[in-house]
Short mmCIF file of C-alpha atoms and ligand atoms in Angstrom, two decimals:
data_model
loop_
_atom_site.label_atom_id
_atom_site.label_comp_id
_atom_site.label_asym_id
_atom_site.label_seq_id
_atom_site.Cartn_x
_atom_site.Cartn_y
_atom_site.Cartn_z
CA MET A 1 72.27 68.14 106.39
CA SER A 2 70.99 69.92 108.30
CA LYS A 3 71.10 73.62 108.76
CA PHE A 4 73.20 74.77 112.09
CA SER A 5 71.49 77.28 113.74
CA ASN A 6 68.22 75.28 113.50
CA TYR A 7 70.74 72.00 115.77
CA ASN A 8 70.41 71.59 119.19
CA PHE A 9 73.79 70.47 119.96
CA SER A 10 72.94 68.82 124.20
CA GLY A 11 75.42 66.69 124.30
CA LYS A 12 76.42 65.92 121.44
CA LYS A 13 80.12 65.95 120.64
CA ALA A 14 80.49 68.09 118.14
CA LEU A 15 83.41 67.82 115.88
CA VAL A 16 84.20 70.86 113.84
CA ARG A 17 86.63 71.80 110.52
CA VAL A 18 87.85 74.97 110.85
CA ASP A 19 90.47 77.51 109.23
CA PHE A 20 93.56 77.85 112.26
CA ASN A 21 96.43 78.26 109.38
CA VAL A 22 96.42 82.02 111.48
CA PRO A 23 99.57 83.52 110.99
CA ILE A 24 102.56 82.88 112.90
CA LYS A 25 106.07 85.46 114.29
CA ASP A 26 108.27 84.27 117.21
CA GLY A 27 106.10 81.94 118.44
CA LYS A 28 102.61 84.63 118.90
CA ILE A 29 99.74 85.04 117.12
CA THR A 30 100.00 87.92 114.62
CA ASP A 31 96.95 88.19 113.25
CA ASP A 32 93.97 85.47 114.86
CA THR A 33 91.13 86.81 112.51
CA ARG A 34 90.12 83.24 111.17
CA MET A 35 90.15 82.11 114.60
CA ARG A 36 88.05 84.83 115.71
CA ALA A 37 85.59 84.40 112.14
CA ALA A 38 84.74 80.36 113.69
CA VAL A 39 84.10 81.91 117.37
CA PRO A 40 80.31 82.44 116.54
CA THR A 41 80.38 79.42 114.80
CA LEU A 42 81.38 77.19 117.90
CA LYS A 43 79.95 79.45 121.40
CA LYS A 44 77.04 78.12 120.17
CA ILE A 45 77.73 74.52 120.13
CA LEU A 46 78.66 75.34 123.95
CA THR A 47 75.68 76.76 124.99
CA ASP A 48 74.07 74.94 123.84
CA GLY A 49 75.11 71.94 125.89
CA GLY A 50 77.53 70.55 123.67
CA SER A 51 81.26 69.80 123.15
CA VAL A 52 83.84 70.49 121.19
CA ILE A 53 86.41 68.49 119.28
CA VAL A 54 89.09 71.05 116.52
CA MET A 55 90.14 70.29 113.86
CA SER A 56 92.65 72.16 111.83
CA HIS A 57 95.11 72.43 109.40
CA TRP A 58 98.31 74.33 109.90
CA GLY A 59 100.47 75.40 107.50
CA ARG A 60 101.90 72.69 104.94
CA PRO A 61 104.44 70.35 107.70
CA LEU A 62 105.83 68.05 104.91
CA LYS A 63 106.37 69.60 102.45
CA GLU A 64 108.17 72.42 104.80
CA ILE A 65 110.66 70.38 107.00
CA LYS A 66 111.84 68.57 103.63
CA LYS A 67 112.36 71.84 101.85
CA ASP A 68 114.04 73.60 105.09
CA PRO A 69 115.67 70.43 107.02
CA SER A 70 115.99 72.82 110.06
CA LYS A 71 112.31 73.40 110.57
CA ASP A 72 110.72 70.32 112.30
CA PHE A 73 107.19 69.42 113.84
CA ALA A 74 107.35 71.59 116.28
CA ASP A 75 107.80 74.24 113.98
CA PHE A 76 104.29 73.71 112.52
CA THR A 77 102.27 72.68 116.48
CA LEU A 78 98.76 73.76 117.12
CA LYS A 79 99.83 73.71 120.72
CA ARG A 80 100.36 77.46 119.32
CA ILE A 81 97.38 78.75 119.03
CA GLN A 82 95.69 76.16 122.32
CA ASP A 83 95.88 79.32 124.51
CA HIS A 84 94.68 81.32 123.07
CA LEU A 85 91.79 79.77 121.47
CA ALA A 86 90.76 79.38 125.51
CA SER A 87 90.56 83.11 125.80
CA LEU A 88 87.98 83.75 122.80
CA LEU A 89 85.70 80.45 123.55
CA ASP A 90 86.21 81.78 128.01
CA THR A 91 86.44 77.44 127.98
CA GLU A 92 89.54 74.99 128.34
CA VAL A 93 90.24 73.66 126.05
CA HIS A 94 92.49 70.00 126.24
CA PHE A 95 95.18 69.60 123.79
CA ALA A 96 95.79 66.24 121.78
CA THR A 97 98.92 64.88 120.29
CA ASP A 98 98.11 62.74 117.51
CA PRO A 99 94.67 63.44 115.80
CA VAL A 100 93.89 59.72 115.63
CA GLY A 101 95.97 57.78 118.17
CA ASN A 102 94.84 57.15 121.86
CA GLU A 103 94.98 60.17 123.68
CA ALA A 104 92.84 61.47 121.03
CA GLN A 105 90.36 58.58 121.29
CA LEU A 106 90.29 59.29 125.54
CA LYS A 107 90.01 62.49 125.39
CA ALA A 108 87.07 63.01 123.76
CA ALA A 109 84.79 60.03 125.16
CA GLU A 110 86.11 61.72 128.36
CA LEU A 111 84.68 64.94 127.03
CA GLN A 112 81.81 67.41 128.95
CA THR A 113 79.55 69.22 127.84
CA GLY A 114 80.81 72.85 127.62
CA GLU A 115 84.74 70.97 127.19
CA VAL A 116 86.36 72.17 123.87
CA LEU A 117 89.39 69.22 122.51
CA LEU A 118 91.93 70.34 119.61
CA LEU A 119 93.86 67.75 117.62
CA GLU A 120 97.24 68.62 116.92
CA ASN A 121 97.99 69.96 112.75
CA LEU A 122 95.82 67.58 110.93
CA ARG A 123 98.53 67.75 108.67
CA PHE A 124 101.37 65.34 110.24
CA THR A 125 100.85 63.12 107.91
CA GLN A 126 100.06 62.65 104.62
CA HIS A 127 96.73 61.40 105.35
CA GLU A 128 94.91 63.73 105.68
CA GLU A 129 95.94 65.79 102.51
CA GLY A 130 95.66 62.23 100.62
CA GLY A 131 92.04 61.74 101.60
CA ASP A 132 92.46 58.84 102.88
CA ARG A 133 89.50 56.85 104.51
CA ASP A 134 91.40 55.41 107.30
CA PHE A 135 92.22 58.12 108.92
CA ALA A 136 88.99 59.94 107.82
CA GLU A 137 86.82 56.97 109.75
CA LYS A 138 88.77 57.58 112.76
CA LEU A 139 88.64 61.62 113.08
CA ALA A 140 84.69 60.64 112.71
CA LYS A 141 84.20 58.76 114.52
CA LEU A 142 85.61 60.43 117.78
CA GLY A 143 82.09 62.63 117.49
CA ASP A 144 78.71 62.70 117.80
CA VAL A 145 78.26 65.21 114.18
CA TYR A 146 80.31 67.34 111.53
CA VAL A 147 80.66 70.73 110.99
CA ASN A 148 82.81 72.20 108.72
CA ASP A 149 83.14 75.83 109.12
CA ALA A 150 86.79 75.67 107.20
CA PHE A 151 85.48 77.48 103.89
CA GLY A 152 89.35 77.67 103.17
CA THR A 153 89.40 74.69 102.83
CA ALA A 154 86.41 74.23 100.59
CA HIS A 155 88.33 73.56 97.42
CA ARG A 156 90.84 70.32 98.79
CA ALA A 157 89.17 66.97 98.39
CA HIS A 158 90.69 65.95 101.88
CA ALA A 159 89.88 63.94 104.50
CA SER A 160 88.57 65.75 107.20
CA THR A 161 86.78 68.46 104.39
CA ALA A 162 85.36 66.37 102.36
CA VAL A 163 85.58 61.80 102.89
CA ILE A 164 84.84 62.12 106.27
CA ALA A 165 80.96 63.34 105.84
CA ASP A 166 80.83 60.17 104.55
CA PHE A 167 80.73 58.45 108.12
CA PHE A 168 77.48 60.57 109.02
CA ASP A 169 74.14 61.48 108.31
CA ALA A 170 72.45 63.79 105.85
CA ASP A 171 70.63 64.63 109.83
CA ASN A 172 74.33 64.68 111.40
CA LYS A 173 75.86 66.94 108.63
CA MET A 174 76.39 70.72 107.98
CA PHE A 175 78.05 74.30 107.08
CA GLY A 176 79.06 76.16 109.93
CA LEU A 177 77.51 79.92 109.98
CA LEU A 178 80.92 81.39 108.89
CA MET A 179 80.80 78.70 105.70
CA GLU A 180 77.78 79.80 104.83
CA GLY A 181 77.34 82.97 105.19
CA GLU A 182 80.79 82.40 102.21
CA ILE A 183 77.92 79.97 101.37
CA ASP A 184 75.03 82.18 100.35
CA ALA A 185 77.38 84.96 99.69
CA ALA A 186 78.81 83.41 96.71
CA GLU A 187 74.99 81.99 95.68
CA LYS A 188 73.56 85.09 95.47
CA VAL A 189 76.92 86.47 93.02
CA MET A 190 76.77 83.54 91.31
CA ASN A 191 73.15 81.70 91.17
CA GLU A 192 70.74 85.13 92.19
CA ALA A 193 72.31 88.32 90.75
CA GLN A 194 70.64 91.61 90.15
CA LYS A 195 71.90 92.95 86.65
CA PRO A 196 74.07 95.12 85.07
CA PHE A 197 76.59 92.30 87.43
CA THR A 198 79.61 94.35 87.07
CA ALA A 199 82.93 92.05 87.23
CA ILE A 200 86.12 93.32 88.40
CA ILE A 201 88.79 91.04 88.13
CA GLY A 202 92.64 92.47 88.34
CA GLY A 203 95.88 90.82 89.35
CA ALA A 204 99.37 89.92 87.77
CA LYS A 205 98.96 87.03 85.30
CA VAL A 206 96.25 86.29 83.14
CA SER A 207 96.79 82.49 83.03
CA ASP A 208 95.61 82.80 86.56
CA LYS A 209 92.01 84.11 85.79
CA ILE A 210 91.48 82.97 82.70
CA LEU A 211 88.83 80.02 84.15
CA ILE A 212 86.58 82.67 86.54
CA ILE A 213 86.22 85.55 83.14
CA GLU A 214 85.67 82.78 81.08
CA ASN A 215 82.80 81.67 83.22
CA LEU A 216 82.70 84.75 83.67
CA LEU A 217 80.92 84.82 80.87
CA GLU A 218 77.80 83.04 81.16
CA LYS A 219 76.85 85.34 84.23
CA ALA A 220 78.30 89.42 84.03
CA THR A 221 76.98 91.70 81.82
CA ASP A 222 80.49 94.03 82.71
CA ILE A 223 83.81 92.38 83.22
CA ILE A 224 86.11 94.96 83.92
CA ILE A 225 89.72 94.34 83.48
CA GLY A 226 92.99 95.78 86.00
CA GLY A 227 96.02 94.39 87.46
CA GLY A 228 99.11 93.61 85.40
CA MET A 229 96.71 91.36 83.72
CA ALA A 230 95.49 94.16 80.88
CA TYR A 231 99.16 94.03 79.24
CA THR A 232 99.16 91.46 77.66
CA PHE A 233 95.37 92.07 76.11
CA PHE A 234 96.87 95.23 74.69
CA LYS A 235 100.00 93.71 73.20
CA ALA A 236 98.19 91.09 71.86
CA GLN A 237 95.98 93.98 69.55
CA GLY A 238 99.24 95.08 69.10
CA GLY A 239 99.80 98.18 71.78
CA LYS A 240 103.86 99.34 72.72
CA ILE A 241 102.55 98.25 76.15
CA GLY A 242 107.43 99.12 77.45
CA ASN A 243 108.44 96.89 80.00
CA SER A 244 104.52 95.96 81.35
CA LEU A 245 103.40 92.22 82.70
CA CYS A 246 102.54 90.55 79.86
CA GLU A 247 102.41 86.43 79.21
CA ASP A 248 103.14 86.01 75.26
CA ASP A 249 102.42 83.31 75.90
CA ARG A 250 98.74 84.12 76.16
CA LEU A 251 98.35 87.02 73.65
CA ASP A 252 95.64 84.24 71.01
CA MET A 253 94.67 83.66 74.39
CA ALA A 254 93.20 86.81 75.45
CA ASN A 255 92.61 87.96 71.30
CA ASP A 256 90.12 84.69 71.54
CA LEU A 257 88.68 86.30 75.14
CA LEU A 258 87.50 89.48 73.52
CA LYS A 259 86.00 87.19 70.74
CA LYS A 260 83.80 85.43 72.99
CA ALA A 261 83.19 88.09 75.05
CA GLU A 262 81.51 89.97 72.13
CA ALA A 263 79.71 87.22 71.30
CA LYS A 264 77.89 86.69 74.13
CA GLY A 265 77.16 90.44 74.36
CA VAL A 266 79.40 90.87 77.34
CA CYS A 267 81.03 94.21 77.91
CA ILE A 268 84.81 94.41 78.46
CA HIS A 269 86.30 97.05 79.94
CA LEU A 270 89.28 97.28 79.93
CA PRO A 271 92.46 100.76 81.49
CA SER A 272 92.63 103.41 78.58
CA ASP A 273 95.18 104.77 80.07
CA SER A 274 98.51 103.67 83.70
CA ILE A 275 99.84 105.53 85.97
CA LEU A 276 103.59 104.22 84.66
CA ALA A 277 107.28 103.04 86.64
CA ASP A 278 110.57 103.21 85.04
CA LYS A 279 110.87 101.14 87.61
CA PHE A 280 109.27 98.33 90.39
CA ALA A 281 110.47 100.17 93.23
CA PRO A 282 108.38 102.62 95.77
CA ASP A 283 110.60 105.26 94.65
CA ALA A 284 110.20 104.52 90.73
CA ASP A 285 109.74 107.82 88.73
CA THR A 286 106.24 108.07 87.67
CA SER A 287 104.09 108.72 84.62
CA SER A 288 101.25 108.46 82.83
CA SER A 289 99.80 107.57 78.68
CA ALA A 290 97.74 105.57 77.26
CA ASN A 291 97.64 101.43 76.86
CA THR A 292 98.62 101.69 73.88
CA GLU A 293 102.13 103.45 74.09
CA ILE A 294 104.13 102.83 76.81
CA PRO A 295 107.35 103.47 76.52
CA ASP A 296 109.96 101.60 76.24
CA GLY A 297 111.99 101.15 79.47
CA TRP A 298 109.23 102.33 81.22
CA MET A 299 106.07 99.45 83.41
CA GLY A 300 102.74 100.26 83.87
CA LEU A 301 101.21 99.66 87.55
CA ASP A 302 98.71 101.12 88.15
CA ILE A 303 95.20 101.44 86.26
CA GLY A 304 95.34 105.41 85.45
CA PRO A 305 92.98 108.57 85.75
CA ILE A 306 90.78 107.84 82.80
CA ALA A 307 89.71 104.66 83.64
CA CYS A 308 89.51 105.20 88.01
CA ASP A 309 87.15 107.22 86.28
CA THR A 310 85.38 104.85 83.05
CA PHE A 311 85.46 101.47 85.45
CA SER A 312 84.39 103.60 88.74
CA LYS A 313 81.39 105.15 86.29
CA VAL A 314 80.33 100.77 85.75
CA VAL A 315 81.09 100.06 89.07
CA LYS A 316 79.01 102.79 90.37
CA GLU A 317 75.54 101.40 86.97
CA SER A 318 76.11 98.41 89.56
CA LYS A 319 73.89 96.12 91.27
CA THR A 320 76.04 93.37 91.65
CA ILE A 321 79.36 92.97 91.64
CA LEU A 322 82.30 90.61 91.64
CA TRP A 323 85.82 91.23 92.69
CA ASN A 324 88.87 89.88 92.35
CA GLY A 325 92.55 90.89 91.99
CA PRO A 326 93.79 94.52 92.55
CA MET A 327 94.13 97.43 89.74
CA GLY A 328 97.58 98.04 90.91
CA VAL A 329 100.25 97.48 92.93
CA PHE A 330 98.79 98.92 95.77
CA GLU A 331 100.98 97.63 98.04
CA MET A 332 103.48 100.68 96.63
CA ASP A 333 101.75 103.92 98.05
CA LYS A 334 102.57 106.11 94.50
CA PHE A 335 100.74 102.51 91.93
CA GLN A 336 97.68 101.84 94.73
CA HIS A 337 94.60 105.00 93.77
CA GLY A 338 93.44 103.21 91.07
CA THR A 339 92.60 100.19 93.35
CA LYS A 340 91.82 102.62 95.96
CA THR A 341 89.54 104.36 93.77
CA ILE A 342 87.98 101.34 92.58
CA ALA A 343 87.35 100.30 96.62
CA GLU A 344 84.86 103.37 96.74
CA ALA A 345 83.17 102.93 93.85
CA VAL A 346 81.99 99.93 95.14
CA VAL A 347 81.48 101.27 98.79
CA ALA A 348 79.35 103.66 96.60
CA ALA A 349 77.38 100.94 94.63
CA THR A 350 76.87 99.02 98.35
CA LYS A 351 75.66 102.19 100.05
CA ALA A 352 73.04 102.62 97.07
CA GLY A 353 71.89 99.00 97.36
CA ALA A 354 74.62 96.55 94.77
CA PHE A 355 75.18 93.54 96.30
CA SER A 356 79.09 93.46 96.42
CA LEU A 357 81.81 89.97 97.22
CA VAL A 358 85.21 91.01 97.89
CA GLY A 359 86.97 87.81 96.98
CA GLY A 360 90.40 86.58 96.65
CA GLY A 361 92.96 87.01 98.28
CA ASP A 362 94.95 90.56 97.57
CA SER A 363 91.28 92.25 96.98
CA VAL A 364 90.39 91.47 100.50
CA ALA A 365 94.20 92.69 101.95
CA ALA A 366 93.62 95.83 99.43
CA VAL A 367 89.44 96.78 101.50
CA ASN A 368 91.34 95.58 104.53
CA LYS A 369 93.58 97.84 104.11
CA PHE A 370 91.66 101.05 102.62
CA GLY A 371 89.73 100.07 105.50
CA PHE A 372 86.09 99.05 103.65
CA ALA A 373 85.59 95.97 105.39
CA ASN A 374 82.87 97.74 106.67
CA ASP A 375 81.28 99.45 104.10
CA VAL A 376 80.10 96.15 101.23
CA SER A 377 78.41 93.70 101.12
CA TYR A 378 80.13 90.32 101.77
CA VAL A 379 84.62 90.25 102.25
CA SER A 380 85.53 86.07 102.07
CA THR A 381 87.59 84.38 103.76
CA GLY A 382 88.46 81.60 101.12
CA GLY A 383 91.29 82.82 98.53
CA GLY A 384 91.25 79.52 96.24
CA ALA A 385 88.41 78.61 96.99
CA MET A 386 85.92 81.42 96.57
CA LEU A 387 88.57 81.86 93.31
CA GLU A 388 87.16 77.89 92.19
CA PHE A 389 83.23 78.48 93.33
CA PHE A 390 83.14 81.03 90.34
CA GLU A 391 84.98 79.29 87.57
CA GLY A 392 81.90 76.98 88.26
CA LYS A 393 83.64 73.78 90.02
CA ASP A 394 82.28 71.65 92.45
CA LEU A 395 84.53 72.66 95.94
CA PRO A 396 84.21 68.95 97.23
CA GLY A 397 83.72 70.78 101.16
CA ILE A 398 80.02 71.53 99.64
CA ALA A 399 79.67 69.20 98.01
CA ALA A 400 80.06 66.44 100.48
CA ILE A 401 77.90 67.78 103.33
CA ARG A 402 75.62 68.67 100.51
CA LYS A 403 75.00 64.85 98.93
P1 AMP V 1 97.20 88.07 92.23
O1 AMP V 1 97.20 87.17 93.00
O2 AMP V 1 97.24 87.81 90.52
O3 AMP V 1 95.67 88.35 91.88
O4 AMP V 1 97.60 88.85 91.30
C1 AMP V 1 98.79 89.94 92.94
C2 AMP V 1 99.61 91.09 92.98
O5 AMP V 1 99.77 91.66 91.58
C3 AMP V 1 99.10 91.89 93.74
O6 AMP V 1 99.87 91.99 94.21
C4 AMP V 1 100.05 93.13 93.08
O7 AMP V 1 101.21 94.01 93.03
C5 AMP V 1 99.87 92.87 91.83
N1 AMP V 1 99.63 93.65 90.26
C6 AMP V 1 98.61 94.50 89.84
N2 AMP V 1 99.21 94.97 89.30
C7 AMP V 1 99.92 94.77 88.52
C8 AMP V 1 100.97 95.52 87.40
N3 AMP V 1 100.66 97.54 86.23
N4 AMP V 1 102.20 95.03 87.33
C9 AMP V 1 103.04 93.93 87.97
N5 AMP V 1 102.26 93.89 89.98
C10 AMP V 1 100.71 94.17 89.58
#
């Protein structure tokens, strides 16, 4: 593979896979973060004197249209982002309605230095998600060089994210700047973590996070477990958890995890107390208790003050921090305090020299909500991809470029 920043794109047509799966409401983009994140990569190619063919997916058209026949392909077209892309890049953006049809081939062939061609949503046929080789080869023929800048889909072995790389030699395939940043940050945590290394794992379900916790037992010195998933551990140990979230079929697994951690010398920190609610609602009545004595009719929706203190101390003493998943129902004001306190501790540790990576949808939403996104070392854009990376899986989008 080549290194993007060393590559001279002059006179080259670069096929760039981006993740422009931006939220669109009533035809308007409501958050263009993902588009802006790809701009440095696209601009470098154009400034070098190259041209760009942009490929992306948007939503899940085939599935959604099948589920809801009132929807059609117009509800999923990337044409809706064409003008905004042109304004972000300050250049004309052409559009091809079939990514591998005659029109795309013609427009790609005619593309001039400094110009951009946006291909229609790659998921309009099953070829993309099916990893179809023929489709990937046709896409590959549109350009001279392949750049993958879509970390968010790096865990998918799709035609444009992985298979396509087979049709470029090592010198003409590479990661874009965004993807390179994601991989560097993730590998720094995974392979070069300075200790103490604390992983903060939260969110609703322990079943979603079991693989990541198991893998982190090999790497971390401390694992903080918060959010709804903590109550499965307390119930497994014989505690009373009231109406708190619990996966009854995972009690043995929770106990096994605690045993494995002990055997490996990894310190698991469970919250000792909770903020309780009498219903799952923003206007619920609240109370607090130890996590082994939650009365019936009450549920834990946030970590309590003692847990906030002990968790903060652990975080502040860390040199490497990975955070995935909130400590409570941070979307509701009454139950956001724990997540905010931990975010503040991560910020303080970062200021003191720790490397902190926040990855996974809801913890990213939380640091954004509290305005801390610029005060941690790295905020990942790739929820599922980052999770799979820390589960220890090989991501097809990374492997395809490196092989
Ligand atoms: P996840 O996608 O698994 O990371 O879960 C994130 C979601 O878990 C957020 O929407 C939180 O509101 C929710 N959550 C966090 N703590 C709790 C809790 N104690 N009870 C119920 N839901 C929770």
